[in-house]
């Protein structure tokens, strides 16, 4: 004796947020029922386990049927199969495209390829996120990446329009796409202390200032790639460390400005040349794709770690970078002010964000 | 060539990829109507083609326009091989043929394939240039409007209700043709779909012709069904009620009707007219059981009246003067010998007679009476009296006239379930008939005589049952079949009733006219009455009983009660006899006085049956049927008592036959009618009282039952007004004296009255536990689990006791199939399984819809089937509607006072009636009786709170106040003001204005594109236009069942697709809702071993445009903008 068939179809599609979340999290029907029972819904609604099972199965089926529409959220609005109120649609989409920070941290900057997908079980084991959910999140990244890759115009706006995502989520996806496209290294041990949001912030800075779209705002290029011309120009900054006079001049200007304003003045003075060399070298190497990948690890190894070992506070770092950036403009022989500002603006905000005391 | 159909194919979207290489599609469209086909150009390499075709024009007969669907096929062009079909769209162009319905079909329609489901959408434009054919001999019936709604549609007024129309057409089922062996499943499905579309079209056309012939212009309560008889063919049959409808002009509807039109009550109600009424009701179920005799296919019939109320002894033997002088034949077929019922027409009869539509083919008796009638003078009453009933009950006579008029018709049946005021006078009870037939091949599809004859038999049976109940009409009539292999059970049921002559006569009476007249007539003397009789008697006399209880009064003769029943005086008006229980198939009349809330009551039964073939099988089934029906009724009765209620509305009994079992499911809405006595206790009696444990067991059970009753009474707020009881039995002298007085005028003996009043509640309903059956009964009684808090349910249009709906509605369909793995089940075991299946299904529904609490599941419609051995399928369609809680509480609090005040109001009315009685009974002195009465009223003014003049005012307004109350949220501020002075007469919930506001804010947030509901109304909104009937039939088949998510996934998708297609078609007609939706067929077959499944679904409803009350408010300020609002609203819907 068994229920062979059991369906419920509403004219307005009924979707339970809680069950939706369980489904998104990759729970099987039975596990989801367990979770719901533990949540006390049976007492609340006088329901039996049987009823819960039936409801959960039904909801899962509905979600599965909806899933293909969720892959193209724009279709959800003008499809006829499910009548879903707009606020519900927005909820469905937002939650479907939401991701776990722990998961995204694992794949950030990795190539969104089949190979990576195969490794998702490791990611799942490591993060405790169910494989099914990992796959969904990974597929979302990949889908967004594929659609946006070919599109012109501002990255965030494209994502928002094509996937009907709320602003913050669209920005996060922009970061993910940007990282995946440039293959930034984020997995090294030394970078483990950084959260996804740190990286997303940095990505936002890079997108807004270092891509082609950032300068001329023209529609005919994309936000996904760094501005090659700019990277080329960065080489010119080398003069700051190769020209001995300039380096000394720069140091004395910075030190004059900092003197008395910080407890770590001595360390700053002592490390100035090292730090300056690191920053300029990072800039100069960015023309090589491989070094772009190491951008964050370089920042950490060559700037953040030395500072941290000297016990700088974020305020110190901020102060130092302000004067370090501004002093350059007083150097008469230095001509590349535009490039310098564009470079240091991003570097400064990235370092500050990445500088966890 | 009276019609030109024009079609334009605009574009497609979301098409499937047909060319794997390019991931694109080269689509073109084939447009076919009749035998003419047009093609669009190929739109290469696109999933969103823009054809923007020219107008394809088809010049066709209007007959074809009605029969044929427009068939649009989307194909993928292939240079080298045959073009691949992507899918089809069938468009029923019938709505375009009626000037008052839709004018254009335009919008995105899903492209449907029977194997793949919906595959993209196509945007089309369809118009018809139509020249009406005035040819008398035409075969078409364009322009006749069809409504699935089983009441007079909202924006229409019934001028006349002509009566029953039926038709059936048969054909060979393409699935069973030889060619099916060689064609693909897709081709076979499509042939079937197309054939059914064609047959439905033809059926509608033929029904339309009959309507025209009768002089009507519309069919209301149109019910079309398919019988898939397998080898023996495919039958499409339809029944309906022919009416002449008149559109209420937009101006009036904007101003005058607004309080009610969005309400669940009928249009007609807004006229402040007191509802009609008269005698009696009896809850009988006479169920004729047909046993198969030797020649099954010919019909036979032992008709065994099933007496349902086994536990009651008719205590009432009164010898009072019969209200009607003539004795009605009980269970007699026709009664030609009785002068009143079918004798020579009395003059009065003329009136009713002439009012009938001039349908020759439908009137059985000679039309000579017509002429006679027209000649009869107005003094006819006098002559009528002299003809043998001087001092006779005019009322009865008048009723006779209506009756005889109705008898002219072949079948005085009405498929309507709710009625304009004045239509329904008395309800007799449920009548039903079943017959078991053996199917044989239909040899000549053009002459479906056997099927016709079968139904004719059943209808005759119904008619005679109605007559046995003293009724001349059957309301809420429906027909159904259940087929298993070659055995077919035909069932019909309805509610025997007596109708007012008004609608049978001439339509929309102005109620003011009637009411203002009524007192006048009665207050004048006897001569006056006689003189006026011709013109006003039929109106006045029949309407004397108060509207809240009139329909409960028994229509049959007390002396010849057709079944054992316990009669008491109406607990409401105290003047007429009522039965102790009332069963009906109709909706609760809006004017009925109800205590508390209603609830869904179901009786479920499963009986095993031996496998058999042919006649043996049919005999076995017909032998089982009476027991099944008897037990269903016992169950219903017990459950009703358990809930402390005394009447059932919307009763629907479905019997489904399978190879090894019979399933019976009876659903109805239980209600406590204030007019009926409160149900007695249920008492359990054991037959072996010696055993102590046994006794204990019994007393435990008794306690459980008592507890449940108490709990239920609380839950449904069934607190029978103590007021009433005091009035009867209390020592307070005034009311009692008064009622006695009244009675003494209407009845001949006082003692009898006394006796009548006293019994009733003393009687307990005894359940004897003397066998396993009884134990089982009690078990079933107690296993119905209570609804979770915040939920109510009913299977009728309106939930008694709840009026303050929000605009949140959710229509749904749920299907379950249960497999019985254990072949050797006892009846009890089966019963339990079946009952649990239904209970669990309901529980699931409550859980699913918990976010809508407080909410009521309305129009819960269960369909059971036995798709194959060991499988039970239950399908439910209903609508969940939430309501405002705070108001309910207030209503509950006020209900007590309300009934009190109402009762008093009615008492005042009684005075008038009494006068009338005096006037007509020549024996008593009108003057003295009047004096006596006025004495009573004068000496106890305090007993009747509202002054007389006030009450008459209140009475006049009561019906529309009722409506106001029904949908409080629909009321605008202005109307609240107007009614505020009446608050006491019919207490409007105080919370109303509050709810008004909240509703207003709510309506803005509504986002649903096309609403669907099985009800005839949309809460919080007014239906402004009916766009035509939607009647669609789909087949879906798969040979990759597992890949589509198994049986559940398959059916889930299919139902969702059907909903989507219905919504799209409604939207294309310009509508934003489908009302009176029903899923009439949901057949599901599977073969998991072959990974295959097939399903058929038939749905129907009325496409409408509705406008939210809040918008309407703005509209009524500027009536001119109404039209634009309407269209903009429709636009929103698309």
Coordinates of N, CA and C in Angstrom, one line a residue, chain A residues 179-297:
Chain A
X179 N 37.7 37.8 -11.3 CA 38.8 36.9 -10.7 C 39.0 35.7 -11.6
X180 N 37.9 35.1 -12.1 CA 38.0 33.9 -12.9 C 38.7 34.3 -14.2
X181 N 38.3 35.4 -14.7 CA 38.9 35.8 -16.0 C 40.4 36.1 -15.9
X182 N 40.8 36.7 -14.8 CA 42.2 37.1 -14.7 C 43.0 36.0 -13.9
X183 N 42.2 35.1 -13.5 CA 42.8 33.9 -12.8 C 43.7 34.4 -11.6
X184 N 43.3 35.3 -10.8 CA 44.1 35.8 -9.7 C 44.3 34.6 -8.7
X185 N 45.4 34.5 -8.2 CA 45.7 33.5 -7.2 C 45.2 33.9 -5.9
X186 N 44.3 33.1 -5.3 CA 43.7 33.5 -4.0 C 43.8 32.3 -3.0
X187 N 44.3 31.2 -3.5 CA 44.3 30.0 -2.7 C 45.5 29.8 -1.8
X188 N 46.6 30.5 -2.0 CA 47.8 30.3 -1.3 C 47.5 30.5 0.2
X189 N 48.3 29.8 1.0 CA 48.2 29.8 2.4 C 48.2 31.2 3.0
X190 N 49.1 32.0 2.5 CA 49.3 33.3 3.0 C 48.0 34.2 2.7
X191 N 47.2 33.8 1.7 CA 46.0 34.6 1.4 C 44.8 34.1 2.2
X192 N 45.0 33.0 2.9 CA 43.8 32.4 3.5 C 43.1 33.3 4.5
X193 N 43.8 34.3 5.1 CA 43.1 35.1 6.0 C 42.1 36.1 5.4
X194 N 42.2 36.2 4.1 CA 41.4 37.2 3.4 C 40.0 36.6 3.1
X195 N 39.0 37.4 3.3 CA 37.6 36.8 3.0 C 37.3 37.1 1.5
X196 N 36.2 36.5 1.1 CA 35.7 36.8 -0.2 C 35.4 38.3 -0.4
X197 N 34.9 38.9 0.7 CA 34.5 40.3 0.6 C 35.7 41.2 0.4
X198 N 36.8 40.8 1.0 CA 38.0 41.5 0.8 C 38.4 41.5 -0.7
X199 N 38.3 40.3 -1.2 CA 38.7 40.2 -2.6 C 37.7 40.9 -3.5
X200 N 36.4 40.8 -3.1 CA 35.4 41.4 -3.9 C 35.6 42.9 -4.0
X201 N 36.0 43.5 -2.8 CA 36.2 44.9 -2.7 C 37.4 45.3 -3.7
X202 N 38.4 44.5 -3.6 CA 39.6 44.8 -4.5 C 39.2 44.6 -5.9
X203 N 38.4 43.6 -6.2 CA 38.0 43.4 -7.6 C 37.2 44.7 -8.1
X204 N 36.4 45.2 -7.2 CA 35.6 46.4 -7.6 C 36.5 47.5 -7.9
X205 N 37.6 47.6 -7.1 CA 38.6 48.7 -7.3 C 39.2 48.5 -8.7
X206 N 39.7 47.3 -8.9 CA 40.3 47.0 -10.2 C 39.4 47.3 -11.4
X207 N 38.2 46.8 -11.2 CA 37.2 47.0 -12.3 C 37.0 48.4 -12.6
X208 N 36.8 49.2 -11.5 CA 36.5 50.6 -11.7 C 37.6 51.4 -12.1
X209 N 38.9 51.0 -11.9 CA 40.0 51.9 -12.2 C 41.0 51.3 -13.2
X210 N 41.1 50.1 -13.3 CA 42.2 49.5 -14.1 C 41.7 48.9 -15.4
X211 N 40.4 48.8 -15.7 CA 40.0 48.2 -16.9 C 39.8 49.3 -18.0
X212 N 39.6 48.9 -19.2 CA 39.4 49.9 -20.3 C 38.1 50.7 -20.0
X213 N 37.1 50.0 -19.7 CA 35.8 50.6 -19.4 C 35.9 51.7 -18.4
X214 N 36.9 51.6 -17.5 CA 37.0 52.5 -16.4 C 37.4 53.9 -16.9
X215 N 38.3 54.0 -17.9 CA 38.7 55.3 -18.4 C 37.8 55.9 -19.4
X216 N 37.6 55.3 -20.5 CA 36.9 56.0 -21.5 C 35.4 55.7 -21.6
X217 N 35.0 54.7 -20.7 CA 33.5 54.6 -20.5 C 32.8 54.2 -21.8
X218 N 33.6 53.8 -22.8 CA 33.0 53.5 -24.1 C 32.4 52.1 -24.0
X219 N 31.4 52.0 -24.9 CA 30.6 50.7 -24.9 C 31.4 49.6 -25.6
X220 N 32.4 50.0 -26.3 CA 32.9 49.0 -27.2 C 34.0 48.2 -26.5
X221 N 34.2 48.3 -25.3 CA 35.1 47.4 -24.7 C 34.5 46.8 -23.4
X222 N 35.3 45.9 -22.8 CA 34.7 45.2 -21.7 C 35.4 45.5 -20.4
X223 N 34.7 45.2 -19.4 CA 35.2 45.4 -18.0 C 36.0 44.3 -17.5
X224 N 36.0 43.2 -18.3 CA 36.5 42.0 -17.7 C 38.0 42.0 -17.7
X225 N 38.6 42.6 -18.7 CA 40.1 42.6 -18.8 C 40.7 43.9 -18.4
X226 N 41.9 43.8 -17.9 CA 42.6 45.0 -17.4 C 43.1 45.7 -18.7
X227 N 43.2 47.0 -18.5 CA 43.6 47.9 -19.6 C 45.1 47.7 -20.0
X228 N 45.3 47.1 -21.1 CA 46.6 46.7 -21.5 C 47.6 47.9 -21.6
X229 N 47.0 48.9 -22.1 CA 47.8 50.2 -22.3 C 48.3 50.7 -21.0
X230 N 47.4 50.6 -20.0 CA 47.8 51.1 -18.7 C 48.9 50.2 -18.1
X231 N 48.7 48.9 -18.3 CA 49.7 48.0 -17.7 C 51.1 48.3 -18.3
X232 N 51.0 48.6 -19.6 CA 52.3 48.9 -20.3 C 52.9 50.2 -19.7
X233 N 52.0 51.2 -19.5 CA 52.5 52.4 -18.9 C 53.1 52.3 -17.5
X234 N 52.6 51.2 -16.8 CA 53.1 51.1 -15.4 C 54.6 50.8 -15.4
X235 N 55.1 50.3 -16.5 CA 56.6 50.1 -16.5 C 57.3 51.3 -16.3
X236 N 56.7 52.5 -16.7 CA 57.4 53.7 -16.6 C 57.7 54.1 -15.2
X237 N 56.9 53.5 -14.3 CA 57.0 53.9 -12.9 C 58.3 53.4 -12.3
X238 N 59.0 52.5 -13.0 CA 60.2 51.9 -12.5 C 61.2 53.0 -12.1
X239 N 61.1 54.1 -12.8 CA 62.1 55.2 -12.6 C 62.1 55.5 -11.1
X240 N 61.1 55.3 -10.4 CA 61.0 55.7 -9.0 C 62.0 54.9 -8.2
X241 N 62.3 53.7 -8.6 CA 63.3 52.9 -7.9 C 64.6 52.8 -8.6
X242 N 64.6 53.0 -9.9 CA 65.9 52.8 -10.6 C 66.7 54.1 -10.4
X243 N 66.1 55.2 -10.4 CA 66.8 56.5 -10.3 C 67.1 56.7 -8.8
X244 N 68.3 56.6 -8.5 CA 68.7 56.7 -7.1 C 68.3 58.0 -6.4
X245 N 68.5 59.1 -7.2 CA 68.2 60.4 -6.7 C 66.7 60.5 -6.4
X246 N 66.0 60.1 -7.3 CA 64.5 60.1 -7.2 C 64.0 59.3 -5.9
X247 N 64.6 58.2 -5.8 CA 64.3 57.3 -4.6 C 64.6 58.0 -3.3
X248 N 65.8 58.6 -3.2 CA 66.1 59.3 -2.0 C 65.2 60.5 -1.7
X249 N 65.0 61.2 -2.8 CA 64.2 62.4 -2.7 C 62.8 62.0 -2.2
X250 N 62.3 61.0 -2.8 CA 61.0 60.5 -2.4 C 60.9 60.1 -1.0
X251 N 62.0 59.4 -0.5 CA 62.0 58.9 0.8 C 62.1 60.1 1.8
X252 N 62.9 61.1 1.5 CA 63.0 62.2 2.4 C 61.7 63.0 2.5
X253 N 61.0 63.1 1.4 CA 59.7 63.8 1.4 C 58.8 63.1 2.3
X254 N 58.7 61.8 2.1 CA 57.7 61.0 2.9 C 58.1 61.1 4.4
X255 N 59.3 60.9 4.6 CA 59.8 60.9 6.0 C 59.5 62.2 6.7
X256 N 59.8 63.3 6.0 CA 59.5 64.6 6.6 C 58.0 64.7 6.9
X257 N 57.2 64.2 6.0 CA 55.8 64.4 6.3 C 55.3 63.5 7.4
X258 N 56.0 62.3 7.6 CA 55.5 61.4 8.6 C 56.0 61.6 10.0
X259 N 57.1 62.3 10.0 CA 57.8 62.4 11.3 C 56.9 63.0 12.4
X260 N 56.9 62.2 13.5 CA 56.1 62.7 14.6 C 54.7 62.3 14.6
X261 N 54.3 61.8 13.5 CA 52.8 61.4 13.3 C 52.5 60.0 13.6
X262 N 53.5 59.2 13.8 CA 53.3 57.8 14.0 C 54.3 57.2 15.0
X263 N 53.9 56.1 15.6 CA 54.8 55.4 16.6 C 55.8 54.5 15.9
X264 N 55.5 54.2 14.6 CA 56.4 53.3 13.9 C 57.3 54.0 12.9
X265 N 57.6 55.3 13.2 CA 58.3 56.1 12.2 C 59.6 55.5 11.9
X266 N 60.3 55.0 12.9 CA 61.6 54.4 12.6 C 61.5 53.2 11.6
X267 N 60.6 52.4 11.8 CA 60.4 51.2 11.0 C 60.1 51.7 9.5
X268 N 59.3 52.7 9.5 CA 58.9 53.2 8.1 C 60.1 53.7 7.4
X269 N 60.9 54.5 8.1 CA 62.1 55.0 7.5 C 63.0 53.9 7.1
X270 N 63.2 53.0 7.9 CA 64.1 51.9 7.6 C 63.6 51.1 6.4
X271 N 62.3 50.9 6.3 CA 61.8 50.0 5.3 C 61.4 50.7 4.0
X272 N 61.5 52.0 4.0 CA 60.9 52.8 2.9 C 61.4 52.2 1.5
X273 N 62.7 52.1 1.4 CA 63.2 51.7 0.1 C 62.7 50.3 -0.3
X274 N 62.6 49.4 0.6 CA 62.1 48.0 0.4 C 60.7 48.1 -0.1
X275 N 59.9 48.8 0.7 CA 58.5 48.8 0.3 C 58.2 49.5 -1.0
X276 N 58.9 50.6 -1.2 CA 58.7 51.3 -2.5 C 59.1 50.4 -3.6
X277 N 60.2 49.7 -3.5 CA 60.7 48.8 -4.5 C 59.6 47.8 -4.8
X278 N 59.0 47.2 -3.7 CA 58.0 46.2 -3.9 C 56.8 46.7 -4.7
X279 N 56.3 47.8 -4.3 CA 55.1 48.4 -5.0 C 55.4 48.7 -6.4
X280 N 56.5 49.3 -6.7 CA 56.8 49.7 -8.1 C 57.1 48.4 -8.9
X281 N 57.8 47.4 -8.3 CA 58.0 46.2 -9.0 C 56.7 45.5 -9.4
X282 N 55.8 45.5 -8.4 CA 54.5 44.9 -8.7 C 53.9 45.5 -9.9
X283 N 53.9 46.8 -9.9 CA 53.3 47.6 -11.0 C 54.0 47.2 -12.3
X284 N 55.3 47.2 -12.3 CA 56.0 47.0 -13.5 C 55.8 45.6 -14.1
X285 N 55.5 44.7 -13.2 CA 55.4 43.3 -13.7 C 54.0 43.0 -14.2
X286 N 53.1 43.8 -13.9 CA 51.7 43.5 -14.2 C 51.4 43.2 -15.7
X287 N 52.3 43.7 -16.6 CA 52.1 43.4 -18.0 C 52.1 41.9 -18.3
X288 N 52.8 41.2 -17.5 CA 52.8 39.7 -17.7 C 51.6 39.1 -17.0
X289 N 50.9 38.3 -17.8 CA 49.7 37.7 -17.3 C 50.0 36.9 -16.0
X290 N 51.1 36.2 -16.0 CA 51.4 35.4 -14.8 C 51.5 36.2 -13.6
X291 N 52.1 37.4 -13.7 CA 52.3 38.2 -12.6 C 51.0 38.9 -12.1
X292 N 50.1 39.0 -13.1 CA 48.8 39.5 -12.7 C 48.2 38.6 -11.7
X293 N 48.3 37.3 -12.0 CA 47.7 36.3 -11.2 C 48.3 36.4 -9.8
X294 N 49.5 36.7 -9.7 CA 50.2 36.8 -8.3 C 50.0 38.1 -7.6
X295 N 49.2 39.0 -8.2 CA 49.0 40.3 -7.7 C 48.7 40.4 -6.2
X296 N 47.8 39.6 -5.8 CA 47.4 39.7 -4.4 C 48.5 39.0 -3.5
X297 N 49.0 37.9 -3.9 CA 50.1 37.3 -3.1 C 51.3 38.2 -3.0

